[in-house]
PDB file of C-alpha atoms in Angstrom:
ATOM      1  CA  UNK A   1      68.067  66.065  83.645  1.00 41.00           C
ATOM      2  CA  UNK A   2      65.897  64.023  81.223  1.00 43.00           C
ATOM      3  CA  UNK A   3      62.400  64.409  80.021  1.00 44.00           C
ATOM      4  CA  UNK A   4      61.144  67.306  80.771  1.00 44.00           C
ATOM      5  CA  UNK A   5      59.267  68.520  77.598  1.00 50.00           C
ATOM      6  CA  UNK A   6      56.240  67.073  76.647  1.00 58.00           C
ATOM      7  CA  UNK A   7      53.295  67.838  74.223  1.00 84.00           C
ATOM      8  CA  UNK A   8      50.878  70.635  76.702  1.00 90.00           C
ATOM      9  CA  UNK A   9      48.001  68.771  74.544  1.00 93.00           C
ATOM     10  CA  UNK A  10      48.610  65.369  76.050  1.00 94.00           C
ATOM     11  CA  UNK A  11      49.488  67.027  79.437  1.00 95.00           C
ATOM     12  CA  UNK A  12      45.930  68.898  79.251  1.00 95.00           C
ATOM     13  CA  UNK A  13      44.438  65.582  78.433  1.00 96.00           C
ATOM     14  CA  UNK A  14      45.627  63.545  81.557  1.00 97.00           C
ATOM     15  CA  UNK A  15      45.210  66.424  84.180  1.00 96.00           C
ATOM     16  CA  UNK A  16      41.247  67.044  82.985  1.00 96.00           C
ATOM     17  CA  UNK A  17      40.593  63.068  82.735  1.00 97.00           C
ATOM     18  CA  UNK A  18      41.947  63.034  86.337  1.00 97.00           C
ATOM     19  CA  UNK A  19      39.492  66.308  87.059  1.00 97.00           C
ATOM     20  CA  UNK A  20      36.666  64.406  86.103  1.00 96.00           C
ATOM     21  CA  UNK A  21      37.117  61.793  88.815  1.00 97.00           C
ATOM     22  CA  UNK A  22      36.013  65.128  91.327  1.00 98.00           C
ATOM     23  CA  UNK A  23      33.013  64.705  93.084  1.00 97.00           C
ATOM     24  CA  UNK A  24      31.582  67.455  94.784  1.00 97.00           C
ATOM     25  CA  UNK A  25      32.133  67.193  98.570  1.00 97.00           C
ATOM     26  CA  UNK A  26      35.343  66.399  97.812  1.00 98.00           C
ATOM     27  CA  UNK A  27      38.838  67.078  99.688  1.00 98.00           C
ATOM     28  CA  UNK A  28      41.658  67.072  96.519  1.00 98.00           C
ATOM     29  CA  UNK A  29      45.100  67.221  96.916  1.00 98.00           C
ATOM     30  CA  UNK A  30      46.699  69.602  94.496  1.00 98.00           C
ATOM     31  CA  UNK A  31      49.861  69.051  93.011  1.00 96.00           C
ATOM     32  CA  UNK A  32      52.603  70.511  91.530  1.00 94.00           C
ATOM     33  CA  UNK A  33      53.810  71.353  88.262  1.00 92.00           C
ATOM     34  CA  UNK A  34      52.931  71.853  84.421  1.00 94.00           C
ATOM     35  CA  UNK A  35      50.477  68.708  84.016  1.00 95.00           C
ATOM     36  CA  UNK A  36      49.000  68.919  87.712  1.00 96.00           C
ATOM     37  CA  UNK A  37      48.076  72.871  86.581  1.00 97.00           C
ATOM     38  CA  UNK A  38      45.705  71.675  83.853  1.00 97.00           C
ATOM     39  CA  UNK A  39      44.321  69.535  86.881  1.00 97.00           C
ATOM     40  CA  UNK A  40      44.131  72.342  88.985  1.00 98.00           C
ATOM     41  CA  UNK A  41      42.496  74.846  86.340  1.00 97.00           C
ATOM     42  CA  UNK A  42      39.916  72.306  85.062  1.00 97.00           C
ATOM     43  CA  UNK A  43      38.410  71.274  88.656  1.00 97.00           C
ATOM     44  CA  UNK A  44      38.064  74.903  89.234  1.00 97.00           C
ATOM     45  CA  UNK A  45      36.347  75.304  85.724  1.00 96.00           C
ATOM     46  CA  UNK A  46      33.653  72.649  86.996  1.00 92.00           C
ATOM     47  CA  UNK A  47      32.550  74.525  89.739  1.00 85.00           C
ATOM     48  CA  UNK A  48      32.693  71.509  92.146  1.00 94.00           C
ATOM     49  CA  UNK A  49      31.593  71.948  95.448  1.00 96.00           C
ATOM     50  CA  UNK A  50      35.263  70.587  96.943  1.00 98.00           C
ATOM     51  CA  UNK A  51      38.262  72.148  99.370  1.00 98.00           C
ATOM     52  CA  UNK A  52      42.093  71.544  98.338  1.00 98.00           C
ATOM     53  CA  UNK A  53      44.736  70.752  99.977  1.00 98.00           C
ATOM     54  CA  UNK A  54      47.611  72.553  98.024  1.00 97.00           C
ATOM     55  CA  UNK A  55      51.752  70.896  97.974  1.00 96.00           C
ATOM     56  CA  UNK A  56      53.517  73.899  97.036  1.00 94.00           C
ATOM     57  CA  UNK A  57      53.035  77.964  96.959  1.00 94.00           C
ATOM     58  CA  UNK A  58      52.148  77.219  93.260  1.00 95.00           C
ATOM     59  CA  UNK A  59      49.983  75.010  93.515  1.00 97.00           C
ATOM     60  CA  UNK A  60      48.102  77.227  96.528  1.00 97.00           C
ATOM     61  CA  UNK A  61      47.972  80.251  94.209  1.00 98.00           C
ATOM     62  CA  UNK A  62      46.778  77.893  90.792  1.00 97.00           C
ATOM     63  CA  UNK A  63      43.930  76.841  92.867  1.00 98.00           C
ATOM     64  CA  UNK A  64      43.096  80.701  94.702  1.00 98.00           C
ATOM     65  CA  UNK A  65      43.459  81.707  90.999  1.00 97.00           C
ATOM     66  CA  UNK A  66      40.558  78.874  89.830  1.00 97.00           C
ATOM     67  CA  UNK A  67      38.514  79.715  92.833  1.00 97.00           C
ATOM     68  CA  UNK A  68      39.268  76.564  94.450  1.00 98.00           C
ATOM     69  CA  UNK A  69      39.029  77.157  98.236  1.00 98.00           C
ATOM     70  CA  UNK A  70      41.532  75.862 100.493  1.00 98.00           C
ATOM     71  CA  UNK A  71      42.069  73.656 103.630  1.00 98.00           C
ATOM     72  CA  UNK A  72      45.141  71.884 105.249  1.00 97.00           C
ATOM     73  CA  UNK A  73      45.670  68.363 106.554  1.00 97.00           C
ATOM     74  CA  UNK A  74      44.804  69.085 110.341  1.00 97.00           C
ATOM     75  CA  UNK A  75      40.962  70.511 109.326  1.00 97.00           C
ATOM     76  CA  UNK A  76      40.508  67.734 106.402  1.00 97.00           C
ATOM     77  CA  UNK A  77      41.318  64.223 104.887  1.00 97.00           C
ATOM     78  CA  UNK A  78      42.188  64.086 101.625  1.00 98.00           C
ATOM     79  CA  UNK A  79      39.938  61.799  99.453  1.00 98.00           C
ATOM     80  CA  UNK A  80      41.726  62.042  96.022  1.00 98.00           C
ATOM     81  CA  UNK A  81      44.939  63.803  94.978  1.00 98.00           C
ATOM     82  CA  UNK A  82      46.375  64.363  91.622  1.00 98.00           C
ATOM     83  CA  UNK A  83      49.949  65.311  91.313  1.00 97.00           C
ATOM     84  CA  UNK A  84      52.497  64.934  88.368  1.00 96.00           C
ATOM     85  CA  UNK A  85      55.879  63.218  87.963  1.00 97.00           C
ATOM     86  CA  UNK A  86      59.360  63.538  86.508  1.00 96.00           C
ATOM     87  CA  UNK A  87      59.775  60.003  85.939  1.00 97.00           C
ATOM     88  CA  UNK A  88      57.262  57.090  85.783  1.00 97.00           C
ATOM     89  CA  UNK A  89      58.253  53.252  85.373  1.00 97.00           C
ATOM     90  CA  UNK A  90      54.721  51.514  86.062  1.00 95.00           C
ATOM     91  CA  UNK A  91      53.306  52.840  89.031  1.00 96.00           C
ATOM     92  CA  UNK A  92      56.697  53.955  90.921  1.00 97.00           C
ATOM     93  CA  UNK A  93      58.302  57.650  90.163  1.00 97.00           C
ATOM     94  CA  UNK A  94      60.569  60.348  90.449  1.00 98.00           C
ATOM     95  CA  UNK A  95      59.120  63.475  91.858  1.00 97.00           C
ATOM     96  CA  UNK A  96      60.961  66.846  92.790  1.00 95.00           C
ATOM     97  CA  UNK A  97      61.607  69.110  89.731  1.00 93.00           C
ATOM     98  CA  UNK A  98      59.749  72.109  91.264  1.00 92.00           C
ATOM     99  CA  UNK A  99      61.320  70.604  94.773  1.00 94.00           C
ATOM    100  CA  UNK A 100      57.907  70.267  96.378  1.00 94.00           C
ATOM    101  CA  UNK A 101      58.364  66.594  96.762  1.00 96.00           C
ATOM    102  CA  UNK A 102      57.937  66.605 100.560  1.00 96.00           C
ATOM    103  CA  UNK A 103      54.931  68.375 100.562  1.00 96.00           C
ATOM    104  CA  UNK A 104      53.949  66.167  97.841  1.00 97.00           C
ATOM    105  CA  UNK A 105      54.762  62.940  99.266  1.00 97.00           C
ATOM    106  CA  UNK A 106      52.655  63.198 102.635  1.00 96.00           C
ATOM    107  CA  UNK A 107      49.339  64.436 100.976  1.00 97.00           C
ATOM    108  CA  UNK A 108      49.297  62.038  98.459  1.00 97.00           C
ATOM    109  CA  UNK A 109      50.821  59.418 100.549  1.00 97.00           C
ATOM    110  CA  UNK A 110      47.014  60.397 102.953  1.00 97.00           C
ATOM    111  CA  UNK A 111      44.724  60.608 100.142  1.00 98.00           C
ATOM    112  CA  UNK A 112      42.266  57.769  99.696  1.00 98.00           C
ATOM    113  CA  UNK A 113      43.107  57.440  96.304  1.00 98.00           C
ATOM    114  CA  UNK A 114      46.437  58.998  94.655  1.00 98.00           C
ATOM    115  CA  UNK A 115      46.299  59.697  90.676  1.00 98.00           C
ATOM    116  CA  UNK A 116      49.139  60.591  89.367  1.00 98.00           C
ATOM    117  CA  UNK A 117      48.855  62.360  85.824  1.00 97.00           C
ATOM    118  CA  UNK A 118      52.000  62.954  82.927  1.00 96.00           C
ATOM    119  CA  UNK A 119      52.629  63.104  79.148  1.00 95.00           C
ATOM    120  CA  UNK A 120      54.447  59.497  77.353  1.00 95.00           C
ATOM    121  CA  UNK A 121      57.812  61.429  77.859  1.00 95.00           C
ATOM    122  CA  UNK A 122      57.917  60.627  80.977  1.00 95.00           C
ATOM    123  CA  UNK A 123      57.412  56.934  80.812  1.00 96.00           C
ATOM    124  CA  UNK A 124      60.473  54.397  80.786  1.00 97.00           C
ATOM    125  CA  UNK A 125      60.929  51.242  81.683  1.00 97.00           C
ATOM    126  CA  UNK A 126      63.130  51.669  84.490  1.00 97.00           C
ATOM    127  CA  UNK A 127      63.306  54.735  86.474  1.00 98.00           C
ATOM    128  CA  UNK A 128      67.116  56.559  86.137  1.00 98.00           C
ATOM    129  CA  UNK A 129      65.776  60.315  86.867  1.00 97.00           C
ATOM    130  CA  UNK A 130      67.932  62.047  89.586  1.00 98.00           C
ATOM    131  CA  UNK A 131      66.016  61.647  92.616  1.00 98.00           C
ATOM    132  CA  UNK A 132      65.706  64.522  94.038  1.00 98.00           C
ATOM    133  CA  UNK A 133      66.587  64.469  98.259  1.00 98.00           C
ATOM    134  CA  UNK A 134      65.505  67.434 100.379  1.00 98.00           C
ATOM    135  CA  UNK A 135      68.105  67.744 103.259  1.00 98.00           C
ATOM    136  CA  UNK A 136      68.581  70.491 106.350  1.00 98.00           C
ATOM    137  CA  UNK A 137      70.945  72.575 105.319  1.00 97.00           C
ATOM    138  CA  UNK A 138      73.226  72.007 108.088  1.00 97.00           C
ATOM    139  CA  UNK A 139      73.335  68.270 107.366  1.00 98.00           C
ATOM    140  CA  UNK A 140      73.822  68.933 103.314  1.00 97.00           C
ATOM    141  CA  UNK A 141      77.724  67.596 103.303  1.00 97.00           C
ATOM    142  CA  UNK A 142      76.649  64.536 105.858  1.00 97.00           C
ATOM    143  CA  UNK A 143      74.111  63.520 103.296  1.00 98.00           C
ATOM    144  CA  UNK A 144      75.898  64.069 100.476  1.00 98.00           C
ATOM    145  CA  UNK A 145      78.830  61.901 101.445  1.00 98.00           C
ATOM    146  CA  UNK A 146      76.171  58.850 102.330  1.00 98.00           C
ATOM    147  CA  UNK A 147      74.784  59.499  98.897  1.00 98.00           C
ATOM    148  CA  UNK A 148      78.220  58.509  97.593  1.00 98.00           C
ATOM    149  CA  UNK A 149      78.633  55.259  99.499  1.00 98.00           C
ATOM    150  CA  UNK A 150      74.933  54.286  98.123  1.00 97.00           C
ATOM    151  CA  UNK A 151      76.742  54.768  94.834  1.00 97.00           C
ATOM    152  CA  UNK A 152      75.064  57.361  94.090  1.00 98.00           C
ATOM    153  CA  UNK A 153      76.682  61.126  92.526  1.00 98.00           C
ATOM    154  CA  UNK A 154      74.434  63.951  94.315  1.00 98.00           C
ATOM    155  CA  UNK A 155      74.886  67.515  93.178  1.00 98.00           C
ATOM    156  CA  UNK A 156      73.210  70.631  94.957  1.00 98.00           C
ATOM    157  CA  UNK A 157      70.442  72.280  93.114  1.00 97.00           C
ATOM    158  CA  UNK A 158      71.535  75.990  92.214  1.00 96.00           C
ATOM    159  CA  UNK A 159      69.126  78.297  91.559  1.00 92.00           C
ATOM    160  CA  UNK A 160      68.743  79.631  88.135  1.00 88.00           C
ATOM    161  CA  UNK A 161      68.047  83.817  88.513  1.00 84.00           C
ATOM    162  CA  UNK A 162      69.735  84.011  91.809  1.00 85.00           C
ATOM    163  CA  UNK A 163      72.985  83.338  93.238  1.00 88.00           C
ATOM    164  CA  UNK A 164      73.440  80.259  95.477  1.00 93.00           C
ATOM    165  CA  UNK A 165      71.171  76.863  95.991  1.00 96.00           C
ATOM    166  CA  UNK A 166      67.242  76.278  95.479  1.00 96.00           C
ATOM    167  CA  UNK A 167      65.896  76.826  98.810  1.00 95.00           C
ATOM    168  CA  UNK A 168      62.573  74.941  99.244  1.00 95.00           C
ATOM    169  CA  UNK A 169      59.296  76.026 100.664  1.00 92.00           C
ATOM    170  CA  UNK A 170      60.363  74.473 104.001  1.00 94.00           C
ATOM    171  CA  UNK A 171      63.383  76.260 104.077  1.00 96.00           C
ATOM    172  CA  UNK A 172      65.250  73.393 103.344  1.00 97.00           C
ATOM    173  CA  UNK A 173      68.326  72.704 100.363  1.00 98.00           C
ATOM    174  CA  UNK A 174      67.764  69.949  97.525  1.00 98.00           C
ATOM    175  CA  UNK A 175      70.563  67.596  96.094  1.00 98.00           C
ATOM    176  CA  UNK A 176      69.798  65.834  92.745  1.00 98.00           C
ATOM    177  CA  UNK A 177      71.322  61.900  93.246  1.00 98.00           C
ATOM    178  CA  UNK A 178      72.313  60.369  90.269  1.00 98.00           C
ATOM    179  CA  UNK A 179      72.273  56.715  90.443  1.00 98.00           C
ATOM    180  CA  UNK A 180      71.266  55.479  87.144  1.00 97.00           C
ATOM    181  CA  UNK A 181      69.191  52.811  86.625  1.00 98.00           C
ATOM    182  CA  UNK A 182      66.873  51.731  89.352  1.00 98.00           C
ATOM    183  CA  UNK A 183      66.795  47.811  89.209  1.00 95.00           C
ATOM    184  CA  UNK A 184      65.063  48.235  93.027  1.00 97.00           C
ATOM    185  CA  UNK A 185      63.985  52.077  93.332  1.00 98.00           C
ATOM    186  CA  UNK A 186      62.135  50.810  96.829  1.00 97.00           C
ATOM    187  CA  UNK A 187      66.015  49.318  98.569  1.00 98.00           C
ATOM    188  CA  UNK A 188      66.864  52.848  97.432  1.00 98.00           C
ATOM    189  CA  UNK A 189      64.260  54.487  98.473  1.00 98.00           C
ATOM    190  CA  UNK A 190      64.479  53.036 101.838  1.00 98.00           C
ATOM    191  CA  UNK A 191      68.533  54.064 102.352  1.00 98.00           C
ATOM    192  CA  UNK A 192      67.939  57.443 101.504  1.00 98.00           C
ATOM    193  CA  UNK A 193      64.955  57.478 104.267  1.00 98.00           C
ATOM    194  CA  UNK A 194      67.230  56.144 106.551  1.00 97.00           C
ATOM    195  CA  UNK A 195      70.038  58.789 106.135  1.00 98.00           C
ATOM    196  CA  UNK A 196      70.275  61.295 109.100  1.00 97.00           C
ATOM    197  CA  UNK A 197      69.883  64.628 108.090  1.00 98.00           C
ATOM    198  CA  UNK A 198      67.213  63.697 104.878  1.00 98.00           C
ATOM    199  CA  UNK A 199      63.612  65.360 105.337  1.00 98.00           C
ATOM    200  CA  UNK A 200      62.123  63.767 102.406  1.00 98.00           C
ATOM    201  CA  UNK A 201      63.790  62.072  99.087  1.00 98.00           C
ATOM    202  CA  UNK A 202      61.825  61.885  95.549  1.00 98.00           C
ATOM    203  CA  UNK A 203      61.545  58.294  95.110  1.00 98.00           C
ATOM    204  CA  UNK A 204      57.110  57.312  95.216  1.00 98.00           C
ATOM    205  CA  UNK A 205      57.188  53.569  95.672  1.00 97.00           C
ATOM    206  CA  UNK A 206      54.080  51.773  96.028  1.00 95.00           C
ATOM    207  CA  UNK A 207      51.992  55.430  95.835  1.00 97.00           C
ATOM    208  CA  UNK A 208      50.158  55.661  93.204  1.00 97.00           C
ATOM    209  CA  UNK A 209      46.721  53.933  92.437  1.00 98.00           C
ATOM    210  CA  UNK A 210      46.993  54.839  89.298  1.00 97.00           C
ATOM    211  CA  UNK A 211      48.559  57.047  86.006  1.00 98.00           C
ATOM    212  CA  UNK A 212      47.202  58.302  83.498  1.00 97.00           C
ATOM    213  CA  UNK A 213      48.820  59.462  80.340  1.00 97.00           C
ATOM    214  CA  UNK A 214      47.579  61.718  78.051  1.00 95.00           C
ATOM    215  CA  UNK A 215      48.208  60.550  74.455  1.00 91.00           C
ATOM    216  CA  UNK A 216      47.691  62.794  71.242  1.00 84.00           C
ATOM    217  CA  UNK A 217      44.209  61.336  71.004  1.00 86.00           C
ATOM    218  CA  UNK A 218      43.349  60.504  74.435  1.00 93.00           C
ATOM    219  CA  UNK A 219      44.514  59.107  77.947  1.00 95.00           C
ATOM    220  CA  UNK A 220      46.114  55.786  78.756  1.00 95.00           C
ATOM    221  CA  UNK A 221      45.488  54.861  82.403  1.00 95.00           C
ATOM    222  CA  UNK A 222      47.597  51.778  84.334  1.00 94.00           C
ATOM    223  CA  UNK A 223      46.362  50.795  87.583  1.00 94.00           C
ATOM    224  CA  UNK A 224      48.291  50.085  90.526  1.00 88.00           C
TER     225      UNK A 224
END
């Protein structure tokens, strides 16, 4: 997989200028990952009267850790979340290295406004991550063959200090689709949302409000 370093200064630097747009009374949805953390820890460090609304068990134990206290989507709406990316061309991305990307995509798809924070790595012009497709386990073969006849190459995501696949928080398995680059990531996003046996896929298209990039002397921010 590509770009997944980063300088932690200019990932600091995008997740606190996207803390600062926290108002107390707030509802934020917390994301996941290195660059949502600094997020995470710097609303905490404000000592903001707001609730989260955490996307992954790391993200829920970032913000228990900041004293950020927590809600869910069926006691709150979600006025602003901030969540990172893999990949971002524009406004459209990859999501689903920590494979929290379903979890992801519905709270930020109900937030009011969606910020979506990252270092320049990340940037390109056009998106050619592997998107990341969460499927039932059952259906993993089904899907996988689909994924081929979208001309796409999908591999299952092993885990790294245990023996057999990643097995996400829903209980689900994740294959990583190779399909180069995206000339129309929202045609592909739609197929893969179509494909029986899919739960959620990493393509955001149309998403975001807005990015913001930490630099090595400050944050660049494109609007949606």
């Amino acid at each position: 997989m590509k770009n997944t370093g980063g300088s932690d200064a200019a990932k600091r630097r995008a997740g606190e200028a996207a803390a600062d747009d926290v108002e107390d009374g707030m509802v934020v949805g917390l994301g996941t990952g290195s660059t949502a953390a600094h997020a995470i820890r710097a609303i905490g460090e404000r000592d903001l009267d707001v609730e989260g609304v955490p996307t992954s068990y790391q993200s829920r134990q970032l913000a228990i850790d900041a004293g950020i206290p927590l809600t869910t989507l069926e006691e709150a709406s979600v006025d602003l979340a901030i969540d990172g990316a893999d990949q971002v061309a524009g406004t459209d991305l990859v999501k689903g290295g920590g494979a929290a990307h379903a979890r992801e995509k519905y709270v930020d798809a109900s937030a009011d406004r969606f910020v979506v924070v990252a270092d320049p790595l990340k940037e390109v012009d056009a998106l050619d991550y592997p998107v990341p497709v969460e499927v039932l386990p059952d259906a993993q073969p089904v899907v996988a063959e689909r994924v081929r006849a979208l001309n796409g190459e999908p591999e299952l995501r092993a885990a790294e200090r245990k023996d057999g696949p990643v097995v996400t928080d829903n209980g689900n398995l994740v294959l990583d689709c190779e399909f180069g680059a995206l000339d129309d990531p929202g045609e592909v996003a739609a197929a893969l949302s179509e494909l029986p046996g899919v739960v959620e896929h990493g393509l955001f298209v149309g998403l975001a409000d807005a990015v913001y990039v930490g630099t090595e002397d400050g944050v660049r921010v494109t609007d949606a």
